[in-house]
XYZ file of C-alpha atoms in Angstrom:
497
model
C 21.482 -10.718 85.228
C 18.415 -12.885 84.922
C 17.819 -11.689 81.371
C 21.349 -12.375 80.347
C 21.244 -15.839 81.878
C 18.263 -16.873 79.747
C 18.788 -19.231 76.825
C 18.853 -17.242 73.514
C 16.197 -19.589 72.045
C 13.885 -18.860 74.958
C 14.437 -15.115 74.505
C 13.403 -15.409 70.811
C 10.299 -17.367 71.771
C 9.238 -14.740 74.310
C 9.507 -11.926 71.793
C 8.439 -13.773 68.602
C 5.815 -11.840 66.581
C 2.534 -13.700 66.278
C 1.089 -13.136 62.740
C -1.467 -15.947 62.773
C -4.387 -13.485 62.994
C -3.192 -11.594 59.913
C -2.908 -14.841 57.920
C -6.416 -15.792 58.946
C -7.744 -12.415 57.807
C -6.019 -12.784 54.431
C -7.444 -16.279 54.038
C -10.919 -15.026 54.838
C -10.582 -12.199 52.291
C -9.415 -14.591 49.576
C -12.213 -17.048 50.343
C -14.759 -14.241 50.247
C -13.326 -12.941 46.959
C -13.438 -16.404 45.389
C -16.995 -16.859 46.590
C -18.109 -13.523 45.149
C -16.425 -14.254 41.796
C -17.986 -17.722 41.704
C -21.437 -16.370 42.530
C -21.129 -13.626 39.890
C -20.046 -16.054 37.159
C -22.755 -18.467 38.290
C -25.320 -15.675 37.965
C -24.149 -14.903 34.450
C -24.230 -18.557 33.355
C -27.693 -19.140 34.804
C -29.242 -16.014 33.228
C -27.392 -15.896 29.891
C -29.246 -16.756 26.691
C -26.115 -18.353 25.176
C -27.026 -21.992 24.705
C -25.393 -24.462 27.053
C -24.191 -22.122 29.809
C -27.310 -22.554 31.944
C -26.765 -26.325 32.047
C -23.499 -25.772 33.915
C -25.263 -24.175 36.895
C -28.632 -25.988 36.998
C -28.914 -27.995 40.233
C -32.542 -29.090 39.919
C -32.094 -32.090 37.662
C -32.836 -35.687 38.469
C -29.997 -38.190 38.257
C -31.746 -40.158 35.468
C -32.334 -36.965 33.455
C -28.612 -36.534 33.068
C -28.326 -39.826 31.168
C -31.391 -39.109 29.016
C -30.049 -35.633 28.206
C -26.659 -36.948 27.175
C -28.234 -39.613 24.961
C -30.445 -37.068 23.197
C -27.513 -34.730 22.604
C -24.958 -37.052 21.123
C -27.090 -39.737 19.423
C -24.709 -42.466 20.561
C -25.645 -45.998 21.615
C -27.265 -45.942 25.049
C -25.032 -48.628 26.478
C -21.907 -46.719 25.496
C -23.297 -43.498 26.988
C -24.112 -45.224 30.254
C -20.496 -46.291 30.556
C -19.188 -42.838 29.679
C -21.548 -40.929 31.945
C -20.650 -43.093 34.896
C -17.143 -41.695 34.550
C -17.907 -38.132 33.469
C -20.542 -35.903 35.018
C -23.022 -34.032 32.841
C -21.391 -30.659 33.532
C -18.114 -31.833 32.063
C -19.926 -33.023 28.948
C -21.569 -29.645 28.608
C -18.204 -27.896 29.065
C -16.763 -30.005 26.247
C -19.769 -29.294 24.022
C -19.532 -25.535 24.665
C -15.768 -25.484 24.034
C -16.212 -27.329 20.744
C -18.944 -24.875 19.738
C -16.756 -21.889 20.574
C -13.877 -23.447 18.627
C -16.066 -24.106 15.588
C -17.528 -20.600 15.581
C -14.022 -19.083 16.003
C -12.638 -21.077 13.040
C -15.481 -20.130 10.698
C -15.557 -16.550 11.962
C -11.805 -16.086 11.404
C -12.053 -17.480 7.865
C -14.866 -15.021 7.148
C -12.811 -12.127 8.516
C -9.744 -13.185 6.519
C -11.846 -13.251 3.369
C -13.049 -9.717 4.093
C -9.478 -8.534 4.670
C -7.830 -10.282 1.722
C -10.401 -10.769 -1.032
C -13.537 -8.643 -0.623
C -13.672 -7.423 -4.247
C -14.497 -8.902 -7.610
C -13.530 -7.781 -11.118
C -16.215 -8.121 -13.756
C -16.602 -7.010 -17.379
C -18.540 -3.993 -18.557
C -19.509 -3.959 -22.249
C -21.506 -0.732 -22.489
C -18.686 0.798 -24.498
C -20.809 3.606 -25.930
C -21.316 5.096 -22.463
C -17.710 5.796 -21.502
C -14.833 7.842 -22.927
C -11.338 6.445 -23.438
C -8.384 8.750 -22.784
C -5.723 9.096 -25.445
C -2.382 7.843 -24.100
C 0.093 10.425 -22.909
C 3.510 10.641 -24.550
C 6.718 11.776 -22.867
C 9.630 12.716 -25.132
C 13.147 12.993 -23.711
C 15.526 14.839 -26.084
C 18.747 13.038 -26.887
C 20.742 16.265 -26.845
C 19.812 18.139 -23.661
C 22.507 20.823 -23.632
C 22.241 23.915 -25.835
C 25.637 25.122 -27.101
C 24.665 28.782 -27.063
C 23.399 28.625 -23.492
C 26.577 26.830 -22.458
C 28.739 29.597 -23.965
C 26.711 32.214 -22.095
C 27.139 30.263 -18.854
C 30.896 30.036 -19.335
C 31.211 33.769 -19.975
C 29.126 34.526 -16.894
C 30.532 32.109 -14.285
C 33.614 30.399 -15.704
C 35.359 33.094 -17.714
C 38.662 32.408 -15.949
C 38.712 28.788 -17.128
C 41.208 27.682 -19.741
C 39.988 26.120 -22.968
C 40.845 22.693 -21.615
C 38.870 23.321 -18.423
C 35.904 24.615 -20.422
C 35.884 21.520 -22.570
C 36.129 19.370 -19.457
C 33.135 21.218 -17.969
C 31.121 20.834 -21.173
C 31.813 17.092 -21.362
C 30.757 16.682 -17.761
C 27.489 18.613 -18.165
C 26.533 16.822 -21.400
C 27.024 13.392 -19.845
C 25.371 14.512 -16.606
C 22.263 15.694 -18.449
C 21.933 12.279 -20.112
C 22.873 10.266 -17.008
C 20.444 7.563 -15.873
C 20.537 3.991 -14.627
C 22.895 2.206 -16.989
C 24.862 5.305 -18.047
C 26.061 6.651 -14.673
C 29.500 5.135 -15.237
C 30.037 7.397 -18.278
C 29.939 10.575 -16.162
C 33.544 11.706 -15.526
C 34.732 12.726 -12.084
C 34.237 16.454 -11.628
C 34.315 18.129 -8.201
C 33.921 21.804 -9.092
C 30.101 21.708 -9.027
C 28.100 20.739 -5.950
C 25.733 17.768 -6.425
C 22.884 19.920 -5.090
C 23.332 22.191 -8.130
C 23.311 19.451 -10.774
C 19.618 19.816 -11.601
C 19.807 23.618 -11.766
C 22.639 23.466 -14.302
C 20.850 20.902 -16.451
C 17.616 22.901 -16.443
C 19.351 26.210 -17.210
C 21.247 24.726 -20.169
C 18.269 23.001 -21.807
C 17.586 24.554 -25.154
C 14.235 25.643 -26.493
C 12.272 23.077 -28.464
C 10.206 23.853 -31.525
C 7.321 21.767 -32.820
C 3.841 21.883 -34.324
C 0.894 19.948 -32.862
C -2.265 18.858 -34.628
C -4.939 16.438 -33.453
C -8.239 14.935 -34.478
C -10.189 17.116 -32.024
C -8.448 20.428 -32.556
C -11.645 22.396 -31.839
C -11.865 20.897 -28.331
C -8.254 20.202 -27.324
C -6.350 22.976 -29.071
C -4.751 24.271 -25.848
C -2.758 21.139 -24.982
C 0.978 21.648 -25.447
C 4.217 19.903 -24.564
C 4.956 20.398 -20.872
C 8.491 20.101 -19.429
C 8.904 17.405 -16.783
C 11.856 15.847 -14.996
C 11.949 12.066 -15.247
C 14.468 9.299 -14.633
C 15.847 10.110 -18.095
C 16.401 13.733 -17.152
C 14.534 16.685 -18.649
C 11.645 15.565 -20.897
C 8.428 16.934 -22.392
C 4.972 15.424 -21.889
C 1.767 15.689 -23.886
C -1.703 14.915 -22.496
C -0.319 14.176 -19.013
C -0.439 15.512 -15.459
C 3.194 16.011 -14.652
C 5.122 19.235 -14.287
C 8.685 20.142 -13.344
C 10.406 18.191 -10.546
C 7.785 15.431 -10.701
C 5.233 17.605 -8.876
C 1.731 16.585 -9.887
C -1.026 19.041 -10.609
C -4.245 18.433 -8.707
C -7.010 19.423 -9.617
C -6.898 17.772 -12.995
C -5.657 19.348 -16.163
C -7.277 18.845 -19.546
C -6.923 15.294 -20.857
C -7.751 14.368 -24.425
C -10.287 11.544 -24.691
C -12.978 10.284 -27.050
C -15.832 7.834 -27.590
C -16.748 5.611 -30.555
C -19.237 8.298 -31.577
C -16.385 10.827 -31.909
C -14.532 8.823 -34.552
C -10.783 8.250 -34.685
C -8.637 10.035 -32.125
C -4.974 10.801 -32.786
C -2.251 13.422 -32.238
C 0.599 14.426 -34.526
C 3.692 16.396 -33.465
C 5.622 17.608 -36.481
C 8.718 19.682 -37.231
C 10.448 18.856 -33.946
C 14.027 20.059 -33.742
C 15.314 17.169 -31.632
C 15.620 13.403 -31.565
C 14.094 11.707 -28.547
C 13.552 8.687 -26.327
C 9.778 8.269 -26.049
C 7.409 6.775 -23.456
C 3.749 5.892 -23.964
C 1.785 5.836 -20.717
C -1.518 6.702 -19.091
C -2.380 10.409 -18.695
C -2.679 9.682 -14.963
C 0.754 8.070 -14.748
C 4.399 9.093 -14.860
C 7.067 7.472 -17.079
C 9.356 4.885 -15.541
C 12.870 3.925 -16.609
C 11.809 0.266 -16.701
C 9.008 0.976 -19.203
C 9.347 0.280 -22.912
C 11.173 3.083 -24.732
C 10.375 4.187 -28.300
C 13.453 6.030 -29.651
C 13.673 8.136 -32.764
C 16.683 10.070 -34.119
C 16.292 13.423 -35.829
C 14.613 13.630 -39.235
C 12.558 10.469 -38.822
C 8.791 9.946 -38.853
C 7.401 7.539 -36.240
C 3.819 6.261 -36.004
C 2.438 4.329 -33.032
C -0.819 2.350 -33.151
C -2.196 1.925 -29.644
C -4.974 -0.149 -28.091
C -6.360 0.347 -24.597
C -7.915 -1.638 -21.775
C -9.302 0.329 -18.849
C -10.374 -0.624 -15.348
C -12.519 1.465 -13.031
C -13.797 1.085 -9.483
C -17.263 1.663 -8.096
C -17.757 4.244 -5.290
C -18.249 1.493 -2.689
C -14.595 0.499 -3.139
C -13.461 3.669 -1.344
C -14.741 2.350 1.984
C -12.170 -0.464 1.879
C -8.524 0.000 2.774
C -5.939 -0.037 -0.053
C -4.681 -3.426 1.111
C -8.198 -4.892 0.984
C -9.075 -3.574 -2.459
C -5.542 -4.021 -3.830
C -5.352 -0.528 -5.365
C -5.089 3.162 -4.535
C -6.988 6.182 -5.784
C -5.084 9.190 -7.128
C -5.905 11.335 -4.094
C -4.723 8.692 -1.594
C -1.015 9.372 -2.003
C 1.337 8.361 0.804
C 4.452 9.151 -1.245
C 7.069 11.652 -0.179
C 8.085 12.520 -3.742
C 4.471 12.987 -4.859
C 2.220 13.901 -1.921
C -0.377 15.494 -4.205
C -1.138 12.435 -6.341
C -0.474 8.699 -6.242
C 0.612 6.627 -9.216
C 2.175 3.199 -9.455
C 5.291 4.401 -11.257
C 5.871 7.213 -8.772
C 5.710 4.627 -6.005
C 8.338 2.598 -7.851
C 10.463 5.736 -8.221
C 10.385 6.272 -4.479
C 11.189 2.611 -3.898
C 14.125 2.960 -6.280
C 15.301 5.984 -4.297
C 15.145 4.011 -1.044
C 17.128 1.134 -2.536
C 19.734 3.526 -3.965
C 20.189 5.170 -0.580
C 20.597 1.758 1.105
C 23.180 0.626 -1.429
C 25.229 3.797 -1.951
C 23.959 6.324 0.581
C 22.586 8.764 -2.012
C 20.070 9.220 -4.847
C 20.403 10.650 -8.409
C 19.843 14.348 -8.935
C 16.742 14.030 -11.144
C 14.392 12.996 -8.319
C 12.332 15.454 -6.355
C 14.729 16.980 -3.806
C 14.013 15.897 -0.221
C 16.074 16.627 2.882
C 16.387 12.986 3.932
C 17.942 11.997 0.586
C 21.505 13.014 -0.199
C 22.213 13.856 -3.858
C 24.862 11.606 -5.395
C 28.143 13.046 -6.546
C 30.007 11.364 -9.394
C 31.441 8.676 -7.116
C 27.944 7.957 -5.848
C 26.642 7.609 -9.427
C 29.455 5.193 -10.210
C 28.398 3.195 -7.161
C 24.796 3.091 -8.416
C 25.965 1.836 -11.789
C 27.171 -1.370 -10.133
C 23.544 -2.166 -9.209
C 21.873 -0.904 -12.384
C 20.016 -4.148 -13.178
C 18.678 -4.412 -9.656
C 17.630 -0.761 -9.487
C 15.919 -0.748 -12.886
C 13.941 -3.952 -12.386
C 13.691 -3.727 -8.574
C 14.355 -7.434 -8.612
C 17.361 -9.369 -7.368
C 18.541 -11.335 -10.389
C 21.761 -12.656 -8.819
C 21.190 -15.972 -7.095
C 17.563 -16.332 -6.025
C 15.174 -14.303 -8.192
C 13.437 -12.134 -5.626
C 11.290 -9.053 -6.171
C 11.677 -6.035 -3.913
C 8.602 -5.480 -1.766
C 7.884 -1.825 -2.488
C 4.289 -1.899 -1.251
C 3.058 -0.315 -4.484
C -0.576 -0.771 -5.463
C -1.905 -0.161 -8.994
C -4.328 2.732 -9.482
C -7.994 1.919 -8.860
C -8.941 3.761 -12.051
C -6.390 3.045 -14.729
C -5.924 2.575 -18.467
C -3.361 0.118 -19.835
C -2.037 0.889 -23.314
C -0.466 -1.599 -25.693
C 1.508 -0.425 -28.728
C 0.563 -2.821 -31.503
C 2.297 -0.975 -34.329
C 5.626 0.886 -34.342
C 6.771 2.178 -37.728
C 9.688 4.546 -38.341
C 10.740 5.990 -41.689
C 13.254 8.640 -42.659
C 11.721 12.077 -43.140
C 13.241 15.236 -44.593
C 10.837 17.722 -42.912
C 12.090 17.416 -39.335
C 11.278 14.866 -36.660
C 7.622 13.791 -36.566
C 5.543 11.609 -34.272
C 1.975 10.435 -34.722
C 0.046 8.199 -32.331
C -3.573 7.340 -31.701
C -6.103 4.679 -30.771
C -6.562 2.353 -33.721
C -9.847 1.149 -32.213
C -11.894 1.939 -29.157
C -12.098 -0.804 -26.526
C -15.463 -2.578 -26.449
C -14.916 -3.926 -22.960
C -13.553 -2.575 -19.717
C -13.017 -4.079 -16.281
C -15.042 -3.050 -13.253
C -13.834 -3.509 -9.677
C -16.719 -3.877 -7.237
C -17.322 -4.959 -3.641
C -18.331 -8.610 -3.428
C -18.060 -9.150 0.310
C -18.541 -6.021 2.408
C -18.605 -5.309 6.114
C -22.355 -5.950 6.296
C -21.792 -9.409 4.844
C -19.127 -10.008 7.498
C -21.561 -9.157 10.281
C -24.265 -11.365 8.811
C -21.881 -14.286 8.291
C -20.258 -14.106 11.735
C -23.650 -13.596 13.368
C -25.042 -16.621 11.558
C -22.041 -18.707 12.641
C -22.438 -17.650 16.271
C -26.167 -18.372 16.101
C -25.536 -21.827 14.603
C -23.032 -22.946 17.235
C -24.039 -20.999 20.348
C -27.470 -19.547 19.654
C -25.995 -16.056 20.084
C -27.366 -12.776 18.832
C -26.420 -9.136 19.172
C -28.221 -9.034 22.503
C -25.998 -11.864 23.747
C -22.870 -9.777 23.216
C -24.531 -6.745 24.771
C -25.433 -8.965 27.705
C -21.764 -9.913 28.179
C -20.764 -6.236 28.130
C -23.527 -5.422 30.613
C -22.589 -8.174 33.070
C -18.814 -7.790 33.075
C -18.634 -3.992 32.906
C -21.713 -2.206 34.184
C -23.173 -4.771 36.587
C -19.752 -5.744 37.905
C -18.899 -2.093 38.568
C -22.196 -1.317 40.298
C -22.031 -4.529 42.344
C -18.573 -3.562 43.595
C -19.736 -0.074 44.493
C -22.802 -1.406 46.291
C -20.737 -3.800 48.418
C -18.347 -1.001 49.385
């Protein structure tokens, strides 16, 4: 009864939990922790060889010395300093001086690092033209007529013998236009659903007729084994001479034989005669693949074409390899990150992959003539018609409607490359078949050399000099920071435990 008669407030007071002792213990722990941290930082400041830190912890200075020290540091009028130092203590002045020094060293150090990341190379001229060989440009010829009538008749008898004459003609029209389909001509391909898109390339390759030709060159004793090699490009099935590329855009590494010469070897040229086809021609580097956006040199049957070519090459020194592709602004052949050409990198192959990515984004598929990959769906006829709506964008990889904006493909030029310029293009009618002759009209007397101008050693020297100028730091100063805040801090904690 007595307990029930008590006031509820009094009952709460009697049984209230007293946590004052716990709060006091927590306060003592926090005070001890703050003291230990302060003493440890104070020890580092007093023993560090970084200029200015020891002045923040020195307690043995006379009051007058503070004013003399400030006057000697800032070179300001003494009367003005006396007014300032009466308001601010010397430690605050040193904190400001140290912060400004750290800020100055950080600004100069970051500019040095940005220079190393963005512009560490230099391109100079090399004029020792007698000491290097210049490669003859490669030529890729894409026949205008890619379907052989005899092979088509054999295919019909084998697989489509039950077709009517109208259906056979419909199939032939489809295959002829499919074999010549590329950006700009996709809309000409008629709708045909009896062949799977995954089989398009197989049909085109199986119906390509045999080509006949005769090759002669200025160095026949050395380069007599080079022949036309079939390759699949963005213009369909083509044939390359003096290049790297094989079927399905798969590159051959190690290198194949490339025709080249020096001024001591005399003129260098190649002539392909008695060809049984008209063609669309590309002139490009032997280490490059043709691109649909490149200049095309066409020739119908029974014409003789001559191309006069000049060259300008660029090469990179071995030190360039230690930089990243973004730093040097180029890639070596063996540094391929391309899915369609993992064996070898070229600029045009990178553009081809970029064109594939853009085609998939726009229409959900890619043309049949690219290297088949699981992630890319092959376009049917409707997909090709969709791509034709964006032909200008896909060819140039540049948005020409509205704001002129280039697609960021992330493609770097090759570190070792040769640029060819066709200075003369002459075509005359010829009654002895289709002929093509091309060569270097003169050897280049200058080439460009890419070299390292600002390497990692220069970065260390520059940043170290900046830190020494502002803070008096050295390598030992940074090792001292690591020692204090890792090793000594760890061992101090273990010792106290």
